[in-house]
Amino acid sequence: MTGRLMVDATAVRKSFGPVEVLSGVDLAVAEGSVACLIGPSGSGKSTFLRCINHLEPIDGGAIVVDGALVGHRVNGDHLVELREHHVARNRMNIGMVFQRFNLFAHMTALENVMCAPVTVRGTRRRDARARAGELLERVGLSDRSGHYPAQLSGGQQQRVAIARALAMDPKLMLFDEPTSALDPELVGEVLAVMRDLATSGMTMVVVTHEIAFAREIATTISFMDRGVIVEHGTPAEVLDRTGNARTRGFLDAVL
């Protein structure tokens, strides 16, 4: 891979009790590219995504984002886990959008988008409000800024969640199956926002079951199964010309 790396994961391992969920994952994501992770449920995709911003501490290997180790520092030949406030500081440059929207129910759309810049970065409320308005307009919700989450559709809530993540001006955006909780008729509006982000040059790692969407926006696609990346390449290489039986079996089942 050429160009500057935004994500460089090497031999990442993660277990929950006796169950090893990630069994040595390697993934390099170039700045400005879109990396899509596909695969069956339970293959480790979402766990790996959560490891990138240290929501799940890893048990082995290393993850570097924008040139800095995530969640660790080097001490001689060992990696030492950072204290939570240092991890939180590193995490500010990584936006994440979850399957569920996780909006604050007692806050309006505008207030949800303003919250992190004000509380985490110390941005002046006037400036945060102006920026939040711009972001809601970008995701097509300027007319819903005063609405509470309960007054919004699922697709609208997810678009607010995307605007909220963008409010911290992240260098990297992580999407964990952002359309899986949506009714089918609402999926397109969220994918349209993600498509716009990809076109603008935002570096993105996307866990998705929307294969057609992955084909359209991805720079690379990685097929994961049983805690490892089985196949990695361009959309055409993985989706059209795969010679891997596990990849082909998955695609035949979902397409």
mmCIF file of C-alpha atoms in Angstrom:
data_model
loop_
_atom_site.group_PDB
_atom_site.id
_atom_site.type_symbol
_atom_site.label_atom_id
_atom_site.label_comp_id
_atom_site.label_asym_id
_atom_site.label_seq_id
_atom_site.Cartn_x
_atom_site.Cartn_y
_atom_site.Cartn_z
ATOM 1 C CA MET A 1 0.000 0.000 0.000
ATOM 2 C CA THR A 2 1.304 3.397 -0.934
ATOM 3 C CA GLY A 3 0.675 6.695 0.829
ATOM 4 C CA ARG A 4 0.511 7.657 4.486
ATOM 5 C CA LEU A 5 -1.195 5.137 6.761
ATOM 6 C CA MET A 6 -3.994 6.299 9.024
ATOM 7 C CA VAL A 7 -4.473 2.833 10.558
ATOM 8 C CA ASP A 8 -1.801 0.181 10.900
ATOM 9 C CA ALA A 9 -2.949 -2.903 12.812
ATOM 10 C CA THR A 10 -0.504 -5.762 13.310
ATOM 11 C CA ALA A 11 -1.213 -9.245 14.681
ATOM 12 C CA VAL A 12 -4.165 -8.020 16.759
ATOM 13 C CA ARG A 13 -5.543 -10.605 19.163
ATOM 14 C CA LYS A 14 -8.559 -10.370 21.442
ATOM 15 C CA SER A 15 -10.261 -12.920 23.668
ATOM 16 C CA PHE A 16 -13.356 -12.879 25.821
ATOM 17 C CA GLY A 17 -12.655 -15.464 28.469
ATOM 18 C CA PRO A 18 -11.625 -18.706 26.755
ATOM 19 C CA VAL A 19 -12.986 -17.592 23.372
ATOM 20 C CA GLU A 20 -10.471 -15.994 21.016
ATOM 21 C CA VAL A 21 -12.428 -13.535 18.869
ATOM 22 C CA LEU A 22 -9.487 -12.012 16.975
ATOM 23 C CA SER A 23 -6.677 -14.376 16.048
ATOM 24 C CA GLY A 24 -3.972 -12.132 14.610
ATOM 25 C CA VAL A 25 -5.557 -9.436 12.430
ATOM 26 C CA ASP A 26 -3.388 -7.318 10.138
ATOM 27 C CA LEU A 27 -4.894 -4.316 8.381
ATOM 28 C CA ALA A 28 -3.402 -1.160 6.843
ATOM 29 C CA VAL A 29 -5.695 1.724 5.911
ATOM 30 C CA ALA A 30 -4.284 4.602 3.888
ATOM 31 C CA GLU A 31 -5.221 8.183 4.681
ATOM 32 C CA GLY A 32 -8.253 9.262 2.656
ATOM 33 C CA SER A 33 -9.319 5.719 1.832
ATOM 34 C CA VAL A 34 -12.410 3.680 2.751
ATOM 35 C CA ALA A 35 -11.843 0.195 4.173
ATOM 36 C CA CYS A 36 -14.931 -2.009 4.372
ATOM 37 C CA LEU A 37 -15.066 -5.107 6.562
ATOM 38 C CA ILE A 38 -17.552 -7.794 5.558
ATOM 39 C CA GLY A 39 -18.210 -11.292 6.799
ATOM 40 C CA PRO A 40 -20.651 -13.462 8.734
ATOM 41 C CA SER A 41 -21.967 -12.574 12.175
ATOM 42 C CA GLY A 42 -19.497 -13.512 14.890
ATOM 43 C CA SER A 43 -16.463 -13.206 12.631
ATOM 44 C CA GLY A 44 -14.867 -10.458 14.770
ATOM 45 C CA LYS A 45 -15.612 -7.417 12.598
ATOM 46 C CA SER A 46 -17.267 -5.239 15.251
ATOM 47 C CA THR A 47 -14.800 -6.317 17.917
ATOM 48 C CA PHE A 48 -11.894 -5.316 15.708
ATOM 49 C CA LEU A 49 -13.518 -1.951 15.002
ATOM 50 C CA ARG A 50 -13.914 -1.315 18.739
ATOM 51 C CA CYS A 51 -10.258 -2.229 19.248
ATOM 52 C CA ILE A 52 -9.178 0.511 16.826
ATOM 53 C CA ASN A 53 -10.280 3.202 19.280
ATOM 54 C CA HIS A 54 -9.577 1.084 22.373
ATOM 55 C CA LEU A 55 -13.183 0.606 23.403
ATOM 56 C CA GLU A 56 -11.985 -2.998 23.618
ATOM 57 C CA PRO A 57 -8.383 -3.380 24.882
ATOM 58 C CA ILE A 58 -6.394 -5.821 22.773
ATOM 59 C CA ASP A 59 -4.615 -8.860 24.178
ATOM 60 C CA GLY A 60 -1.812 -8.953 21.639
ATOM 61 C CA GLY A 61 -0.332 -7.152 18.679
ATOM 62 C CA ALA A 62 -0.516 -3.385 18.167
ATOM 63 C CA ILE A 63 -2.726 -0.761 16.559
ATOM 64 C CA VAL A 64 -1.320 2.561 15.359
ATOM 65 C CA VAL A 65 -3.656 5.404 14.332
ATOM 66 C CA ASP A 66 -2.215 8.520 12.729
ATOM 67 C CA GLY A 67 1.274 7.498 13.805
ATOM 68 C CA ALA A 68 0.470 6.935 17.496
ATOM 69 C CA LEU A 69 -0.110 3.690 19.378
ATOM 70 C CA VAL A 70 -3.718 3.306 20.470
ATOM 71 C CA GLY A 71 -4.184 2.679 24.170
ATOM 72 C CA HIS A 72 -0.541 1.851 24.851
ATOM 73 C CA ARG A 73 2.947 3.247 25.192
ATOM 74 C CA VAL A 74 6.241 1.477 24.597
ATOM 75 C CA ASN A 75 8.245 0.553 27.695
ATOM 76 C CA GLY A 76 11.397 -1.247 26.610
ATOM 77 C CA ASP A 77 10.276 -4.396 24.826
ATOM 78 C CA HIS A 78 6.742 -4.217 26.184
ATOM 79 C CA LEU A 79 3.547 -2.309 25.601
ATOM 80 C CA VAL A 80 2.012 -0.715 28.677
ATOM 81 C CA GLU A 81 -1.657 0.238 28.716
ATOM 82 C CA LEU A 82 -2.311 3.961 29.091
ATOM 83 C CA ARG A 83 -4.496 5.468 31.771
ATOM 84 C CA GLU A 84 -8.042 6.187 30.698
ATOM 85 C CA HIS A 85 -7.603 9.968 30.433
ATOM 86 C CA HIS A 86 -4.705 9.474 28.002
ATOM 87 C CA VAL A 87 -6.781 6.995 25.990
ATOM 88 C CA ALA A 88 -9.652 9.492 25.884
ATOM 89 C CA ARG A 89 -7.300 12.152 24.540
ATOM 90 C CA ASN A 90 -6.178 9.849 21.709
ATOM 91 C CA ARG A 91 -9.775 8.860 21.036
ATOM 92 C CA MET A 92 -10.779 12.467 20.307
ATOM 93 C CA ASN A 93 -9.372 12.125 16.795
ATOM 94 C CA ILE A 94 -11.492 9.051 16.055
ATOM 95 C CA GLY A 95 -15.210 9.378 15.407
ATOM 96 C CA MET A 96 -17.427 6.348 15.809
ATOM 97 C CA VAL A 97 -20.983 5.629 14.696
ATOM 98 C CA PHE A 98 -22.675 2.632 16.302
ATOM 99 C CA GLN A 99 -25.479 0.303 15.248
ATOM 100 C CA ARG A 100 -27.692 1.989 17.827
ATOM 101 C CA PHE A 101 -27.717 5.754 17.761
ATOM 102 C CA ASN A 102 -26.893 6.374 21.459
ATOM 103 C CA LEU A 103 -28.235 9.928 21.372
ATOM 104 C CA PHE A 104 -29.031 11.755 24.603
ATOM 105 C CA ALA A 105 -32.815 11.562 24.846
ATOM 106 C CA HIS A 106 -33.103 14.786 26.868
ATOM 107 C CA MET A 107 -31.163 16.835 24.306
ATOM 108 C CA THR A 108 -32.280 18.200 20.944
ATOM 109 C CA ALA A 109 -30.456 17.218 17.763
ATOM 110 C CA LEU A 110 -28.470 20.467 17.937
ATOM 111 C CA GLU A 111 -27.563 19.924 21.581
ATOM 112 C CA ASN A 112 -26.468 16.337 20.900
ATOM 113 C CA VAL A 113 -24.061 17.564 18.217
ATOM 114 C CA MET A 114 -22.779 20.418 20.413
ATOM 115 C CA CYS A 115 -22.188 18.305 23.500
ATOM 116 C CA ALA A 116 -18.754 16.754 22.921
ATOM 117 C CA PRO A 117 -16.972 19.872 21.596
ATOM 118 C CA VAL A 118 -18.198 21.862 24.596
ATOM 119 C CA THR A 119 -17.552 19.267 27.304
ATOM 120 C CA VAL A 120 -14.447 17.559 25.927
ATOM 121 C CA ARG A 121 -12.634 20.230 23.931
ATOM 122 C CA GLY A 122 -13.892 23.254 25.842
ATOM 123 C CA THR A 123 -15.267 24.897 22.706
ATOM 124 C CA ARG A 124 -17.311 28.033 23.365
ATOM 125 C CA ARG A 125 -21.024 27.278 23.177
ATOM 126 C CA ARG A 126 -21.564 29.945 20.534
ATOM 127 C CA ASP A 127 -18.934 28.402 18.279
ATOM 128 C CA ALA A 128 -20.131 24.852 18.976
ATOM 129 C CA ARG A 129 -23.703 25.860 18.147
ATOM 130 C CA ALA A 130 -22.659 27.375 14.823
ATOM 131 C CA ARG A 131 -20.626 24.305 13.903
ATOM 132 C CA ALA A 132 -23.436 21.959 14.949
ATOM 133 C CA GLY A 133 -25.818 23.865 12.697
ATOM 134 C CA GLU A 134 -23.440 23.481 9.773
ATOM 135 C CA LEU A 135 -23.118 19.742 10.363
ATOM 136 C CA LEU A 136 -26.851 19.187 10.672
ATOM 137 C CA GLU A 137 -27.247 20.999 7.381
ATOM 138 C CA ARG A 138 -24.592 18.749 5.858
ATOM 139 C CA VAL A 139 -26.526 15.627 6.866
ATOM 140 C CA GLY A 140 -29.806 17.151 5.663
ATOM 141 C CA LEU A 141 -31.355 17.876 9.052
ATOM 142 C CA SER A 142 -31.153 21.642 9.466
ATOM 143 C CA ASP A 143 -34.943 21.692 9.816
ATOM 144 C CA ARG A 144 -34.821 19.158 12.665
ATOM 145 C CA SER A 145 -32.244 20.874 14.904
ATOM 146 C CA GLY A 146 -34.776 21.545 17.669
ATOM 147 C CA HIS A 147 -36.271 18.053 17.646
ATOM 148 C CA TYR A 148 -35.577 15.462 20.348
ATOM 149 C CA PRO A 149 -34.515 11.917 19.392
ATOM 150 C CA ALA A 150 -37.994 10.537 20.095
ATOM 151 C CA GLN A 151 -39.341 12.933 17.473
ATOM 152 C CA LEU A 152 -36.944 11.671 14.789
ATOM 153 C CA SER A 153 -37.010 8.571 12.600
ATOM 154 C CA GLY A 154 -34.255 5.996 12.944
ATOM 155 C CA GLY A 155 -32.535 7.279 9.824
ATOM 156 C CA GLN A 156 -32.675 10.839 11.111
ATOM 157 C CA GLN A 157 -31.263 9.763 14.477
ATOM 158 C CA GLN A 158 -28.389 7.987 12.774
ATOM 159 C CA ARG A 159 -27.652 11.070 10.705
ATOM 160 C CA VAL A 160 -27.562 13.131 13.912
ATOM 161 C CA ALA A 161 -25.146 10.549 15.322
ATOM 162 C CA ILE A 162 -22.894 11.004 12.280
ATOM 163 C CA ALA A 163 -23.006 14.789 12.694
ATOM 164 C CA ARG A 164 -22.160 14.347 16.390
ATOM 165 C CA ALA A 165 -19.085 12.290 15.522
ATOM 166 C CA LEU A 166 -17.998 14.838 12.912
ATOM 167 C CA ALA A 167 -18.312 17.675 15.435
ATOM 168 C CA MET A 168 -14.990 16.612 16.985
ATOM 169 C CA ASP A 169 -13.261 17.042 13.596
ATOM 170 C CA PRO A 170 -11.928 13.465 13.586
ATOM 171 C CA LYS A 171 -9.144 12.253 11.341
ATOM 172 C CA LEU A 172 -10.740 8.809 11.165
ATOM 173 C CA MET A 173 -14.369 7.674 11.163
ATOM 174 C CA LEU A 174 -15.453 4.197 12.261
ATOM 175 C CA PHE A 175 -18.883 2.844 11.313
ATOM 176 C CA ASP A 176 -20.203 -0.302 12.995
ATOM 177 C CA GLU A 177 -23.041 -1.576 10.773
ATOM 178 C CA PRO A 178 -24.692 1.861 10.859
ATOM 179 C CA THR A 179 -27.787 0.749 8.922
ATOM 180 C CA SER A 180 -28.485 -2.595 10.615
ATOM 181 C CA ALA A 181 -31.028 -1.144 13.062
ATOM 182 C CA LEU A 182 -32.914 0.790 10.385
ATOM 183 C CA ASP A 183 -36.057 -0.048 8.475
ATOM 184 C CA PRO A 184 -35.173 -0.756 4.828
ATOM 185 C CA GLU A 185 -36.729 2.466 3.542
ATOM 186 C CA LEU A 186 -34.463 4.524 5.828
ATOM 187 C CA VAL A 187 -31.155 2.909 4.870
ATOM 188 C CA GLY A 188 -30.584 5.029 1.768
ATOM 189 C CA GLU A 189 -30.535 8.365 3.603
ATOM 190 C CA VAL A 190 -27.750 7.213 5.918
ATOM 191 C CA LEU A 191 -25.739 5.664 3.097
ATOM 192 C CA ALA A 192 -26.022 8.941 1.182
ATOM 193 C CA VAL A 193 -24.332 10.810 4.037
ATOM 194 C CA MET A 194 -21.579 8.188 4.217
ATOM 195 C CA ARG A 195 -21.135 8.393 0.464
ATOM 196 C CA ASP A 196 -20.653 12.158 0.781
ATOM 197 C CA LEU A 197 -18.035 11.661 3.491
ATOM 198 C CA ALA A 198 -16.148 9.157 1.355
ATOM 199 C CA THR A 199 -16.176 11.545 -1.596
ATOM 200 C CA SER A 200 -14.841 14.354 0.608
ATOM 201 C CA GLY A 201 -11.731 12.309 1.480
ATOM 202 C CA MET A 202 -12.581 11.239 5.027
ATOM 203 C CA THR A 203 -10.662 8.122 6.096
ATOM 204 C CA MET A 204 -13.259 5.509 7.028
ATOM 205 C CA VAL A 205 -13.365 1.956 8.332
ATOM 206 C CA VAL A 206 -16.841 0.532 7.801
ATOM 207 C CA VAL A 207 -18.285 -2.728 9.079
ATOM 208 C CA THR A 208 -21.239 -3.376 6.808
ATOM 209 C CA HIS A 209 -23.574 -5.984 5.419
ATOM 210 C CA GLU A 210 -24.510 -3.652 2.545
ATOM 211 C CA ILE A 211 -22.413 -5.385 -0.119
ATOM 212 C CA ALA A 212 -23.546 -3.173 -3.010
ATOM 213 C CA PHE A 213 -22.654 -0.083 -0.979
ATOM 214 C CA ALA A 214 -19.245 -1.533 -0.110
ATOM 215 C CA ARG A 215 -18.609 -2.190 -3.786
ATOM 216 C CA GLU A 216 -19.441 1.438 -4.561
ATOM 217 C CA ILE A 217 -17.448 3.344 -1.915
ATOM 218 C CA ALA A 218 -14.688 1.013 -0.731
ATOM 219 C CA THR A 219 -11.048 1.456 -1.609
ATOM 220 C CA THR A 220 -10.416 -1.975 -0.094
ATOM 221 C CA ILE A 221 -12.637 -4.765 1.175
ATOM 222 C CA SER A 222 -11.581 -7.278 3.804
ATOM 223 C CA PHE A 223 -13.540 -10.486 4.302
ATOM 224 C CA MET A 224 -13.327 -11.661 7.920
ATOM 225 C CA ASP A 225 -14.231 -15.091 9.254
ATOM 226 C CA ARG A 226 -13.436 -16.778 12.573
ATOM 227 C CA GLY A 227 -11.294 -13.930 13.845
ATOM 228 C CA VAL A 228 -8.989 -13.486 10.871
ATOM 229 C CA ILE A 229 -8.959 -11.574 7.598
ATOM 230 C CA VAL A 230 -9.372 -14.327 5.055
ATOM 231 C CA GLU A 231 -9.134 -12.130 1.979
ATOM 232 C CA HIS A 232 -8.232 -8.495 1.319
ATOM 233 C CA GLY A 233 -8.198 -6.498 -1.893
ATOM 234 C CA THR A 234 -10.071 -4.103 -4.127
ATOM 235 C CA PRO A 235 -13.850 -4.518 -4.435
ATOM 236 C CA ALA A 236 -13.390 -6.186 -7.821
ATOM 237 C CA GLU A 237 -10.776 -8.595 -6.455
ATOM 238 C CA VAL A 238 -12.813 -9.669 -3.430
ATOM 239 C CA LEU A 239 -16.362 -9.477 -4.742
ATOM 240 C CA ASP A 240 -15.932 -10.453 -8.379
ATOM 241 C CA ARG A 241 -12.750 -12.466 -8.743
ATOM 242 C CA THR A 242 -12.304 -14.214 -5.424
ATOM 243 C CA GLY A 243 -10.778 -17.640 -5.556
ATOM 244 C CA ASN A 244 -11.341 -18.247 -1.852
ATOM 245 C CA ALA A 245 -14.037 -20.788 -1.065
ATOM 246 C CA ARG A 246 -15.012 -19.168 2.250
ATOM 247 C CA THR A 247 -15.426 -15.757 0.624
ATOM 248 C CA ARG A 248 -17.406 -17.191 -2.278
ATOM 249 C CA GLY A 249 -19.682 -19.154 0.048
ATOM 250 C CA PHE A 250 -20.476 -16.008 2.043
ATOM 251 C CA LEU A 251 -21.143 -13.904 -1.047
ATOM 252 C CA ASP A 252 -23.370 -16.583 -2.586
ATOM 253 C CA ALA A 253 -25.429 -16.561 0.605
ATOM 254 C CA VAL A 254 -25.929 -12.806 0.847
ATOM 255 C CA LEU A 255 -26.106 -11.653 -2.793
#
